[in-house]
Coordinates of C-alpha atoms and ligand atoms in Angstrom, one line a residue:
Chain A
M1 CA 35.1 5.7 16.1
N2 CA 31.8 4.4 18.0
P3 CA 29.8 1.1 16.9
K4 CA 26.9 2.8 14.6
E5 CA 23.1 1.3 14.9
L6 CA 21.8 0.5 12.1
V7 CA 19.0 -0.9 10.5
C8 CA 18.9 -2.7 7.6
T9 CA 16.9 -2.6 4.8
V10 CA 17.6 -4.7 2.2
C11 CA 14.4 -7.2 3.1
P12 CA 11.2 -6.7 4.9
N13 CA 13.2 -9.0 8.0
S14 CA 14.2 -5.0 8.8
C15 CA 17.7 -6.6 10.8
N16 CA 18.5 -3.9 13.6
V17 CA 23.1 -3.9 12.6
T18 CA 25.5 -2.8 14.7
V19 CA 28.6 -1.4 13.0
E20 CA 32.5 -1.6 14.2
R21 CA 34.0 1.3 13.0
N22 CA 38.2 1.9 12.8
G23 CA 39.6 5.2 12.3
K24 CA 39.1 5.8 8.7
G25 CA 35.3 5.3 9.5
E26 CA 35.2 1.5 7.5
A27 CA 33.1 -1.6 8.6
V28 CA 35.8 -3.4 11.0
K29 CA 32.8 -5.6 12.2
V30 CA 29.4 -5.9 12.0
T31 CA 26.7 -8.1 14.1
G32 CA 23.2 -8.4 14.3
N33 CA 22.0 -9.5 10.9
R34 CA 20.8 -12.6 9.5
C35 CA 22.3 -12.8 6.6
P36 CA 25.3 -11.9 4.4
R37 CA 23.3 -9.7 2.1
G38 CA 23.0 -7.9 6.0
E39 CA 27.0 -7.4 6.3
A40 CA 27.3 -6.5 2.6
F41 CA 24.3 -3.4 3.7
A42 CA 26.1 -2.2 6.3
K43 CA 29.5 -2.2 5.0
Q44 CA 28.5 0.2 1.7
E45 CA 26.0 2.4 4.2
V46 CA 28.7 3.2 7.1
T47 CA 30.4 4.7 4.0
C48 CA 28.7 5.8 0.9
P49 CA 24.7 4.7 1.3
M50 CA 23.1 4.1 -1.6
R51 CA 19.2 3.8 -2.9
V52 CA 17.7 4.0 -5.7
I53 CA 16.1 7.4 -6.8
T54 CA 12.3 7.4 -8.2
S55 CA 10.9 11.2 -9.5
T56 CA 8.8 12.2 -12.6
V57 CA 9.5 14.0 -15.7
L58 CA 8.1 15.9 -18.4
L59 CA 6.3 14.2 -21.4
R60 CA 5.5 15.8 -24.2
G61 CA 2.6 13.3 -25.8
E62 CA 2.4 13.3 -29.2
D63 CA -0.7 15.3 -29.1
G64 CA 1.6 18.2 -27.9
R65 CA 0.2 17.9 -24.8
E66 CA 2.1 17.5 -21.1
A67 CA 2.0 15.1 -18.7
L68 CA 4.5 13.8 -16.4
L69 CA 6.4 10.3 -17.0
P70 CA 7.5 8.2 -13.6
V71 CA 11.2 7.8 -14.0
R72 CA 13.2 5.3 -11.5
S73 CA 17.6 4.6 -11.5
S74 CA 18.2 1.3 -12.7
E75 CA 20.0 0.7 -9.4
A76 CA 20.8 2.0 -6.1
F77 CA 23.8 4.9 -6.5
A78 CA 25.2 6.7 -4.1
L79 CA 22.1 9.2 -2.1
S80 CA 25.3 11.6 -1.9
K81 CA 24.4 12.4 -5.8
H82 CA 20.1 12.4 -5.9
A83 CA 20.0 16.3 -5.1
R84 CA 21.7 17.0 -8.3
T85 CA 20.1 13.8 -10.6
M86 CA 16.9 15.9 -9.3
E87 CA 18.3 19.0 -10.4
L88 CA 18.8 17.5 -14.0
L89 CA 15.2 15.6 -13.9
R90 CA 13.1 18.5 -13.4
H91 CA 14.5 20.1 -16.6
M92 CA 13.7 17.8 -18.5
T93 CA 11.3 16.8 -20.9
V94 CA 11.0 13.4 -23.2
R95 CA 8.9 12.8 -26.3
A96 CA 5.8 10.3 -26.6
P97 CA 6.0 7.5 -27.1
V98 CA 8.1 5.2 -24.0
K99 CA 8.2 2.1 -23.5
M100 CA 8.6 1.0 -19.7
G101 CA 11.7 0.3 -19.5
D102 CA 13.3 3.2 -22.0
I103 CA 16.7 5.5 -20.7
V104 CA 15.5 9.1 -20.0
V105 CA 19.3 9.5 -19.0
R106 CA 22.3 7.2 -19.9
N107 CA 25.3 7.0 -17.0
V108 CA 23.8 10.0 -14.6
L109 CA 26.5 11.9 -13.0
D110 CA 28.6 9.0 -14.2
T111 CA 27.6 6.9 -12.0
G112 CA 27.1 3.8 -14.4
V113 CA 23.7 3.8 -13.5
D114 CA 20.7 4.6 -16.6
I115 CA 17.5 6.7 -15.6
I116 CA 14.5 4.8 -17.1
A117 CA 10.5 4.8 -17.8
S118 CA 8.7 3.1 -15.4
C119 CA 5.4 2.2 -17.5
D120 CA 4.6 3.0 -20.6
S121 CA 3.3 6.5 -22.2
Chain B
M1 CA -29.2 1.3 -23.0
N2 CA -26.9 -2.2 -23.8
E3 CA -26.1 -4.9 -22.0
F4 CA -23.7 -7.4 -21.8
L5 CA -23.0 -10.7 -20.6
F6 CA -20.6 -12.6 -19.1
D7 CA -19.3 -15.1 -16.4
V8 CA -17.2 -12.9 -14.0
V9 CA -17.4 -9.0 -13.7
V10 CA -14.2 -7.1 -11.9
I11 CA -15.3 -4.2 -10.4
G12 CA -12.0 -1.9 -10.1
G13 CA -9.0 -2.2 -11.9
G14 CA -6.3 -1.5 -9.7
P15 CA -3.7 -4.9 -8.8
A16 CA -6.7 -6.8 -6.7
G17 CA -9.6 -6.1 -10.2
M18 CA -5.5 -7.2 -12.8
A19 CA -5.3 -10.2 -10.9
A20 CA -8.4 -11.7 -10.3
A21 CA -9.4 -10.5 -13.7
I22 CA -6.2 -12.5 -15.5
E23 CA -7.1 -15.2 -13.4
A24 CA -10.8 -16.0 -13.9
R25 CA -9.7 -15.6 -17.6
K26 CA -6.7 -18.7 -16.8
N27 CA -9.6 -20.7 -14.5
G28 CA -11.5 -20.9 -18.7
A29 CA -14.2 -17.6 -17.8
S30 CA -15.1 -15.1 -20.2
V31 CA -14.7 -12.0 -18.0
A32 CA -14.8 -7.7 -18.1
L33 CA -13.3 -5.9 -16.4
V34 CA -14.8 -2.1 -15.1
E35 CA -12.2 0.8 -14.4
R36 CA -13.4 4.1 -13.8
N37 CA -10.2 5.2 -15.1
P38 CA -8.3 6.0 -18.7
R39 CA -6.4 4.2 -17.6
L40 CA -5.7 1.0 -15.7
G41 CA -3.7 0.6 -12.4
G42 CA -4.9 2.5 -9.8
I43 CA -3.5 4.1 -6.8
L44 CA 0.3 2.1 -8.2
L45 CA -0.1 4.6 -10.7
Q46 CA 0.2 8.0 -8.5
C47 CA 3.4 5.2 -6.5
I48 CA 6.1 6.2 -8.4
H49 CA 8.4 5.2 -5.3
S50 CA 10.0 1.4 -5.3
G51 CA 8.9 -0.7 -3.5
F52 CA 6.6 -3.0 -5.2
G53 CA 7.0 -7.1 -6.3
L54 CA 9.8 -8.5 -4.1
K55 CA 7.4 -11.0 -3.2
C56 CA 5.6 -11.7 -7.2
F57 CA 8.6 -11.1 -8.8
K58 CA 12.2 -11.0 -6.4
Q59 CA 12.7 -7.4 -7.8
E60 CA 12.1 -4.0 -5.8
L61 CA 10.1 -2.6 -8.5
T62 CA 8.3 1.3 -8.3
G63 CA 4.2 1.4 -8.8
P64 CA 4.0 2.0 -12.6
E65 CA 6.1 -1.0 -13.4
Y66 CA 4.0 -3.6 -11.1
A67 CA 0.8 -2.6 -12.7
Q68 CA 2.7 -2.2 -16.2
R69 CA 3.5 -6.0 -16.2
F70 CA 0.0 -6.7 -15.3
I71 CA -1.6 -4.5 -18.1
N72 CA 0.7 -6.2 -20.8
Q73 CA -0.3 -9.6 -18.9
L74 CA -3.9 -8.8 -19.5
D75 CA -3.0 -7.1 -23.1
E76 CA -2.3 -10.8 -23.6
T77 CA -5.8 -11.9 -23.0
D78 CA -9.5 -11.1 -24.9
I79 CA -10.5 -9.9 -21.5
Q80 CA -12.9 -7.2 -22.5
V81 CA -11.7 -4.0 -20.6
F82 CA -13.9 -1.5 -20.1
L83 CA -12.0 2.1 -18.8
S84 CA -13.6 5.4 -18.0
T85 CA -17.1 3.7 -16.8
M86 CA -17.5 3.8 -13.7
V87 CA -19.8 1.5 -11.5
L88 CA -23.0 3.2 -10.8
Q89 CA -25.0 0.1 -8.8
I90 CA -25.3 -3.7 -8.5
T91 CA -27.9 -4.9 -7.9
K92 CA -28.7 -8.7 -6.0
D93 CA -28.8 -10.8 -9.1
K94 CA -25.5 -9.5 -10.2
K95 CA -26.4 -7.1 -12.6
V96 CA -23.3 -3.9 -12.8
V97 CA -24.5 -1.0 -14.1
C98 CA -22.4 1.0 -15.4
M99 CA -21.8 4.8 -17.2
N100 CA -19.4 6.3 -19.7
E101 CA -19.5 8.4 -22.3
K102 CA -21.7 6.7 -24.3
G103 CA -24.3 6.2 -21.9
I104 CA -25.9 3.6 -20.0
S105 CA -25.2 -0.1 -19.9
V106 CA -25.7 -3.6 -17.8
L107 CA -22.9 -6.1 -17.2
N108 CA -25.2 -9.3 -16.1
A109 CA -22.5 -11.3 -14.1
K110 CA -23.1 -15.2 -13.4
A111 CA -19.8 -13.3 -10.6
V112 CA -18.9 -10.2 -9.7
V113 CA -15.5 -9.7 -7.9
L114 CA -15.2 -5.9 -6.2
A115 CA -11.9 -5.1 -6.4
M116 CA -12.8 -1.0 -5.9
G117 CA -10.0 0.1 -3.2
C118 CA -9.7 2.2 -0.5
R119 CA -9.9 6.0 0.0
E120 CA -8.1 8.1 2.5
R121 CA -9.6 9.7 6.2
T122 CA -10.1 12.6 6.5
R123 CA -10.1 15.8 9.0
G124 CA -13.5 15.4 9.6
E125 CA -13.6 12.1 10.7
I126 CA -10.1 12.7 12.7
K127 CA -12.0 16.2 13.4
I128 CA -8.9 18.2 14.3
P129 CA -9.9 21.8 15.6
G130 CA -9.5 24.8 14.4
D131 CA -9.0 27.1 11.8
R132 CA -11.1 26.1 8.4
C133 CA -8.7 27.3 5.7
A134 CA -7.3 25.6 3.0
G135 CA -4.5 23.8 2.7
V136 CA -4.9 20.9 5.1
L137 CA -5.0 17.5 2.7
T138 CA -4.4 14.1 2.7
A139 CA -1.2 12.6 1.3
G140 CA -2.6 10.7 -1.0
L141 CA -4.0 13.3 -3.0
A142 CA -0.8 15.8 -2.4
Q143 CA 0.8 12.2 -4.0
H144 CA -2.2 12.7 -7.0
Y145 CA -0.8 16.4 -7.1
I146 CA 2.6 15.9 -7.7
N147 CA 3.3 12.8 -9.0
I148 CA 0.3 13.2 -11.5
D149 CA -0.7 16.3 -12.2
N150 CA 2.2 18.4 -12.0
Y151 CA 0.6 21.2 -9.1
C152 CA 2.9 22.3 -6.7
P153 CA 0.2 21.7 -3.3
G154 CA 2.2 24.4 -0.5
H155 CA 6.2 24.5 0.2
K156 CA 6.7 24.3 4.0
F157 CA 4.5 20.7 4.8
V158 CA 3.7 19.1 8.6
I159 CA 2.8 15.3 8.5
L160 CA 0.2 14.0 10.8
G161 CA 0.5 10.3 11.0
S162 CA 3.5 7.9 10.4
G163 CA 1.9 5.3 7.9
D164 CA 3.9 4.2 4.7
I165 CA 2.4 7.3 2.8
G166 CA 3.5 9.7 4.8
L167 CA 6.6 8.9 5.3
I168 CA 6.6 8.2 1.7
M169 CA 5.8 12.1 0.6
A170 CA 7.5 13.4 3.3
R171 CA 10.6 11.8 1.0
R172 CA 9.4 13.0 -2.2
L173 CA 8.7 16.9 -0.7
S174 CA 12.3 16.8 0.6
L175 CA 13.5 15.9 -3.2
E176 CA 11.2 18.0 -4.6
G177 CA 13.2 21.1 -2.8
M178 CA 10.4 21.8 -0.4
T179 CA 9.9 21.9 3.1
V180 CA 9.0 19.0 5.7
Q181 CA 8.9 19.8 9.0
G182 CA 8.2 16.8 10.6
V183 CA 6.1 14.0 10.1
Y184 CA 3.7 14.2 14.4
E185 CA 2.5 11.0 15.2
L186 CA 0.0 9.9 17.8
M187 CA 0.8 6.5 18.9
P188 CA 4.0 5.4 21.0
Y189 CA 5.4 4.1 18.1
P190 CA 5.4 4.4 14.1
N191 CA 2.9 3.1 11.6
G192 CA 5.4 2.8 8.9
L193 CA 7.9 -0.2 7.9
T194 CA 11.0 0.0 8.6
R195 CA 12.6 0.6 5.8
N196 CA 10.4 4.1 5.3
I197 CA 11.1 5.2 8.2
K198 CA 15.2 5.3 7.3
N199 CA 14.8 5.7 4.1
C200 CA 12.2 8.6 3.9
L201 CA 12.6 10.4 6.6
E202 CA 16.3 9.5 8.5
D203 CA 18.3 10.0 4.8
F204 CA 16.8 14.0 4.6
G205 CA 17.2 14.6 8.4
I206 CA 12.9 15.0 9.2
P207 CA 12.0 14.4 12.4
L208 CA 9.1 12.0 13.8
H209 CA 8.0 13.0 17.0
L210 CA 5.8 10.2 18.7
S211 CA 3.0 10.5 21.5
T212 CA 2.6 13.9 19.8
T213 CA -0.5 14.8 17.6
V214 CA -1.9 18.7 15.5
T215 CA -4.4 19.8 18.3
R216 CA -5.5 22.6 16.4
V217 CA -5.1 24.4 12.3
I218 CA -4.2 27.6 12.6
G219 CA -4.8 29.6 8.8
K220 CA -4.7 33.1 7.9
N221 CA -5.5 34.5 5.2
G222 CA -7.6 31.8 4.4
R223 CA -4.8 29.2 4.0
V224 CA -2.7 27.0 7.1
A225 CA 0.2 29.5 8.6
A226 CA 0.8 26.8 11.6
V227 CA -0.1 24.8 14.1
E228 CA -0.3 23.4 16.8
V229 CA 1.4 20.2 18.3
T230 CA 0.8 18.3 21.1
K231 CA 1.7 15.7 23.8
V232 CA -0.4 12.9 24.4
D233 CA 0.0 10.6 27.3
E234 CA -0.8 6.4 27.5
K235 CA -4.8 7.4 26.9
L236 CA -3.8 9.7 24.3
Q237 CA -4.9 12.5 25.6
P238 CA -3.1 15.8 24.9
V239 CA -0.7 16.3 27.9
E240 CA -1.6 20.6 29.1
G241 CA 1.5 22.6 28.4
T242 CA 3.8 20.8 25.7
S243 CA 1.8 22.4 23.0
E244 CA 4.5 24.0 20.5
I245 CA 3.0 26.3 17.1
V246 CA 4.5 25.2 14.2
P247 CA 4.5 27.3 11.8
C248 CA 3.5 25.7 7.8
D249 CA 1.7 26.0 4.5
T250 CA 0.5 22.8 4.6
L251 CA -0.7 20.2 6.8
L252 CA -0.7 16.9 4.9
L253 CA -3.3 13.9 6.4
S254 CA -1.8 10.7 6.6
V255 CA -4.4 9.3 9.0
G256 CA -5.7 5.4 7.8
L257 CA -7.7 4.2 4.5
V258 CA -11.3 3.1 4.7
P259 CA -12.1 0.3 1.6
E260 CA -14.5 1.8 -0.2
N261 CA -18.0 -0.1 0.0
E262 CA -21.1 2.2 -0.9
L263 CA -21.1 -0.6 -4.5
S264 CA -21.1 -3.8 -2.0
S265 CA -23.1 -2.1 0.4
G266 CA -26.3 -1.8 -1.8
A267 CA -25.7 -5.6 -3.4
G268 CA -26.6 -6.2 0.3
V269 CA -23.4 -7.5 0.9
A270 CA -22.6 -7.5 5.1
L271 CA -20.2 -5.5 5.7
S272 CA -17.3 -6.0 8.7
P273 CA -17.1 -3.3 11.4
R274 CA -13.9 -4.1 12.2
T275 CA -12.6 -4.0 8.4
H276 CA -15.1 -1.6 7.0
G277 CA -14.3 -4.7 4.1
A278 CA -17.5 -6.7 3.0
V279 CA -18.2 -10.2 5.9
V280 CA -16.3 -13.0 3.7
N281 CA -15.6 -17.1 3.6
D282 CA -11.7 -19.0 2.3
S283 CA -13.1 -18.4 -1.5
L284 CA -13.1 -14.8 -0.6
Q285 CA -17.2 -14.7 -1.3
T286 CA -18.7 -12.3 0.8
S287 CA -22.6 -12.8 1.7
V288 CA -23.9 -11.7 -1.1
P289 CA -23.4 -15.9 -3.3
G290 CA -21.6 -15.2 -6.8
I291 CA -19.8 -12.1 -5.0
F292 CA -16.4 -12.0 -4.2
A293 CA -14.2 -8.9 -2.9
C294 CA -10.2 -9.0 -2.1
G295 CA -7.5 -6.3 -2.7
N296 CA -8.3 -2.9 -0.5
V297 CA -11.7 -2.7 -0.4
L298 CA -11.8 -6.2 1.7
H299 CA -9.0 -4.6 3.9
V300 CA -6.6 -2.3 4.0
H301 CA -2.8 -4.1 2.8
D302 CA 0.5 -2.5 2.6
L303 CA 2.1 -4.5 -0.1
A304 CA 0.5 -4.4 -3.2
D305 CA 2.0 -8.1 -3.2
N306 CA 0.3 -9.2 -0.5
V307 CA -3.0 -7.3 -3.0
T308 CA -2.5 -9.8 -6.0
A309 CA -1.9 -12.9 -4.2
E310 CA -5.3 -12.4 -2.8
A311 CA -7.1 -11.2 -5.8
Q312 CA -6.1 -14.2 -8.2
H313 CA -7.9 -16.5 -5.3
A314 CA -10.6 -13.8 -5.7
G315 CA -11.0 -14.4 -9.4
A316 CA -10.7 -18.3 -9.9
C317 CA -12.4 -18.5 -7.2
A318 CA -15.6 -16.5 -8.5
A319 CA -14.7 -18.0 -12.1
V320 CA -15.2 -21.4 -10.0
F321 CA -18.8 -20.2 -9.5
A322 CA -20.0 -18.9 -12.5
K323 CA -19.7 -22.2 -14.0
G324 CA -22.0 -23.7 -10.9
G325 CA -19.1 -25.1 -9.4
S326 CA -18.1 -24.6 -5.3
R327 CA -15.1 -25.3 -3.4
E328 CA -16.9 -25.5 -0.3
D329 CA -16.7 -29.0 1.6
G330 CA -17.6 -29.0 4.6
A331 CA -19.7 -27.0 7.3
A332 CA -18.6 -23.3 8.2
I333 CA -15.5 -23.5 11.0
A334 CA -15.8 -19.4 12.5
V335 CA -12.6 -17.8 12.9
N336 CA -12.8 -16.0 15.5
C337 CA -9.6 -13.4 17.1
E338 CA -8.6 -11.9 20.1
D339 CA -7.2 -8.9 20.8
P340 CA -4.1 -8.3 20.1
I341 CA -5.1 -9.6 17.2
G342 CA -7.3 -6.6 14.9
Y343 CA -9.2 -8.7 13.1
T344 CA -8.7 -12.0 10.6
V345 CA -9.9 -12.4 6.8
P346 CA -11.6 -14.6 6.2
S347 CA -14.6 -14.7 8.9
T348 CA -15.4 -18.5 8.3
I349 CA -14.0 -21.4 6.2
C350 CA -15.5 -23.7 4.3
S351 CA -13.1 -25.5 2.5
R352 CA -11.2 -28.6 4.6
E353 CA -8.7 -28.5 2.5
K354 CA -6.3 -25.5 2.9
A355 CA -7.0 -22.2 4.0
S356 CA -4.6 -18.5 4.7
V357 CA -6.4 -16.5 7.4
L358 CA -4.5 -12.7 7.3
F359 CA -4.6 -11.0 10.5
R360 CA -3.1 -7.8 12.2
V361 CA -2.5 -6.7 15.7
R362 CA -4.0 -3.6 17.4
R363 CA 0.1 -2.9 19.0
P364 CA 3.2 -3.9 19.0
V365 CA 4.0 -7.2 20.6
E366 CA 8.0 -8.1 21.6
N367 CA 7.7 -12.5 22.2
A368 CA 4.8 -13.8 21.5
R369 CA 3.2 -17.0 19.8
M370 CA 0.2 -18.0 17.8
V371 CA -2.2 -19.9 19.1
V372 CA -5.3 -21.5 17.2
T373 CA -7.2 -23.2 19.4
S374 CA -11.0 -25.3 18.8
E375 CA -13.0 -25.5 21.4
G376 CA -10.6 -25.4 23.7
N377 CA -8.7 -27.7 22.3
V378 CA -5.8 -26.3 21.1
L379 CA -4.2 -26.9 17.7
L380 CA -1.5 -25.0 16.5
Q381 CA 1.4 -23.3 18.6
G382 CA 3.7 -20.6 16.8
K383 CA 7.5 -19.7 17.3
L384 CA 8.1 -16.9 19.9
R385 CA 8.5 -13.4 17.5
K386 CA 7.0 -9.9 17.4
Y387 CA 4.3 -8.6 15.4
I388 CA 4.0 -5.0 15.3
P389 CA 0.4 -3.6 13.9
S390 CA 2.5 -2.2 10.1
I391 CA 2.6 -5.8 9.1
M392 CA -0.1 -8.3 7.5
E393 CA 0.2 -11.7 8.9
E394 CA -0.6 -14.9 7.1
L395 CA -1.2 -17.9 8.9
V396 CA -1.6 -20.9 6.6
L397 CA -3.9 -23.5 7.8
P398 CA -3.7 -27.2 6.7
S399 CA -5.8 -29.5 5.6
A400 CA -5.1 -31.3 9.0
I401 CA -5.7 -28.7 11.1
L402 CA -9.1 -28.1 9.6
Q403 CA -10.2 -31.5 9.7
K404 CA -9.8 -31.4 13.9
A405 CA -11.6 -28.4 13.6
G406 CA -14.7 -28.3 15.0
S407 CA -17.8 -25.6 15.0
E408 CA -14.8 -22.7 15.4
I409 CA -11.9 -21.4 15.5
T410 CA -9.9 -18.4 17.8
L411 CA -6.4 -17.2 16.6
Q412 CA -5.0 -15.7 20.0
I413 CA -1.0 -14.1 20.4
E414 CA 0.3 -15.1 23.6
S415 CA 3.1 -13.2 25.1
V416 CA 5.8 -14.4 27.3
Ligands
LIG501 C1 0.6 5.6 -0.9 C2 0.7 4.8 -1.3 C3 2.3 4.2 -1.1 C4 2.0 2.5 -1.2 N1 2.9 2.2 -1.0 C5 3.2 0.6 -1.2 C6 4.4 0.0 -1.6 O1 5.6 0.2 -1.0 N2 4.5 -1.4 -1.9 C7 4.0 -2.0 -2.2 O2 3.6 -3.3 -1.9 N3 2.6 -1.6 -1.2 C8 2.0 -0.3 -1.5 N4 1.3 0.5 -1.2 C9 0.0 -1.0 -1.1 C10 -0.9 -0.8 -3.2 O3 -0.4 0.0 -3.5 C11 -2.4 -0.7 -2.7 O4 -2.3 -2.1 -1.4 C12 -2.7 -1.7 -3.8 O5 -2.7 -0.8 -5.0 C13 -4.1 -2.0 -3.6 O6 -4.6 -2.5 -5.0 P1 -6.5 -2.2 -5.2 O7 -6.4 -2.9 -6.5 O8 -7.3 -3.3 -3.7 O9 -6.5 -1.1 -5.0 P2 -6.2 0.6 -6.1 O10 -5.0 0.2 -6.3 O11 -7.0 1.8 -5.4 O12 -7.8 0.3 -7.6 C14 -8.8 0.0 -6.9 C15 -9.7 0.6 -8.4 O13 -11.0 0.4 -8.8 C16 -11.4 2.0 -9.6 N5 -12.8 1.7 -9.1 C17 -13.6 2.3 -8.1 N6 -14.9 2.1 -7.1 C18 -14.7 2.3 -9.2 C19 -16.6 2.1 -9.6 N7 -17.5 2.5 -8.8 N8 -16.0 2.6 -11.0 C20 -14.8 1.3 -11.5 N9 -13.8 1.4 -11.1 C21 -13.7 2.1 -9.8 C22 -10.4 2.8 -8.9 O14 -10.3 3.8 -10.3 C23 -9.4 1.9 -9.0 O15 -8.9 2.3 -10.3 C24 0.7 1.7 -1.2 C25 0.0 2.4 -1.5 C26 -0.1 4.1 -1.3 C27 -1.8 4.0 -0.9
LIG502 S1 20.2 -9.0 7.5 FE1 19.8 -10.3 6.0 S2 17.6 -11.1 6.5 FE2 18.0 -8.9 7.9 S3 16.7 -7.5 7.1 FE3 19.0 -8.0 5.8 S4 18.7 -9.2 3.8 FE4 16.9 -9.0 5.4

């Protein structure tokens, strides 16, 4: 497979990284990274890119009024599952009061990652 | 009319205002914090994406999480927070006139910290010709509609400007199931952080068109129906024959931010034509003694962490001033800069201890080094590296260098 050029997004240094791949698309050699975190990132990126997702869910206040609650995934998880996660979040309502870090969806789509509240509300 | 007296009054409850207030209190001042919205957090409340806190907390937080951490810290202090309260005027003798549901009140301050943030440039400011129809709005406003108000401002978008707000919105719209036709950027390089180009555009297959701008808005029945985009030459002038029509119902503008300084001007604070923020010294004190500025009202920041660090310094200096002290232990050294450096904050240095100078380049430069001179003598030479406009840089001048400086220093970036 052709080598893949990508930018490491782990830290603001934004190193340009080149990944040489075998027939299965797996990384065999990573160059251009300034630190080991870049190598791990590049290997993951060519097989299954991982991202944190952030969105909002509907929040019903104690007075019955509706607002939006910002939420995030506790960790990065497969980008390929983000669209389905959005679908789930779009149809959710949570009740106030909520504290930052409260779990809104446990183990979303069996990723082992939770969706949590980004702030008190 | 109610009257109050505080050592330090902070105006604006975003990350700048919150950090300044907390730091002023830590330094022994009595503090009031005034915010026009019903909640603290400023622009962070609508920045639901992650990318905050890497410097301050060594982890990647969302905007609301970053804000919540400071709100929690504030809750543990006796700082008096005035919410849903708008500052109408600051006088030269530091009376802060506010209005809320209860009426008008006056906060008498020994020192004031300006932390009002900035606002977005609009269509009028960049003069896009064409029809005056609905469907042209700034990216930050769309962000507020989608993330806070739960409104859907359109279905098919074109984004003008590749600054971080535009990129973040491209991803947000895509995630919410709307179509983003493309991001168009006048300059030959992207204006946002590389990570945002990757995570917000490439992940979603959204094209980025450099050296291209929107040259006309085409409306139909009072709503945007399409925009005309055209390539530009090196002088940023549209090239004839390269126009294309892109159908869309909404044009988002992410074309820059301007510090919000009406209150500052009213207090007699001198503004810099380069930053559109106050002219400050290294204590972040403006031309009016006892009035300090920090955050986006001083100059536009891309990282909230930098806002926090700057605001802590402003808060500490304001507390010292309120107590009758001063950090100024020498004649002012003027800080000058040469192209490609666009500006520096501060523009004068009075302390001889250590000073931090923030600056930004106007265009990307590869393989260049920072050179600091004073009256013809070279005081400092940096390593070879690249500088890009989307990243604000910090140069720390140690005491040894400040002692050697004459009445001015000049920052240069020399390409090799
Ligand atoms: C869309 C977007 C995305 C961003 N993404 C990131 C990112 O990923 N990572 C990162 O680190 N940074 C990011 N930033 C930058 C960062 O969020 C800002 O630089 C920072 O929030 C600025 O803080 P501030 O306190 O100066 O201003 P603001 O947050 O704007 O706060 C100013 C406050 O002052 C109040 N105010 C103004 N006038 C008055 C008045 N007259 N009376 C009372 N109150 C008043 C306002 O209501 C507001 O609450 C982003 C910014 C934007 C806009
Ligand atoms: S390779 Fe290391 S230094 Fe370079 S961007 Fe990635 S994490 Fe940062």
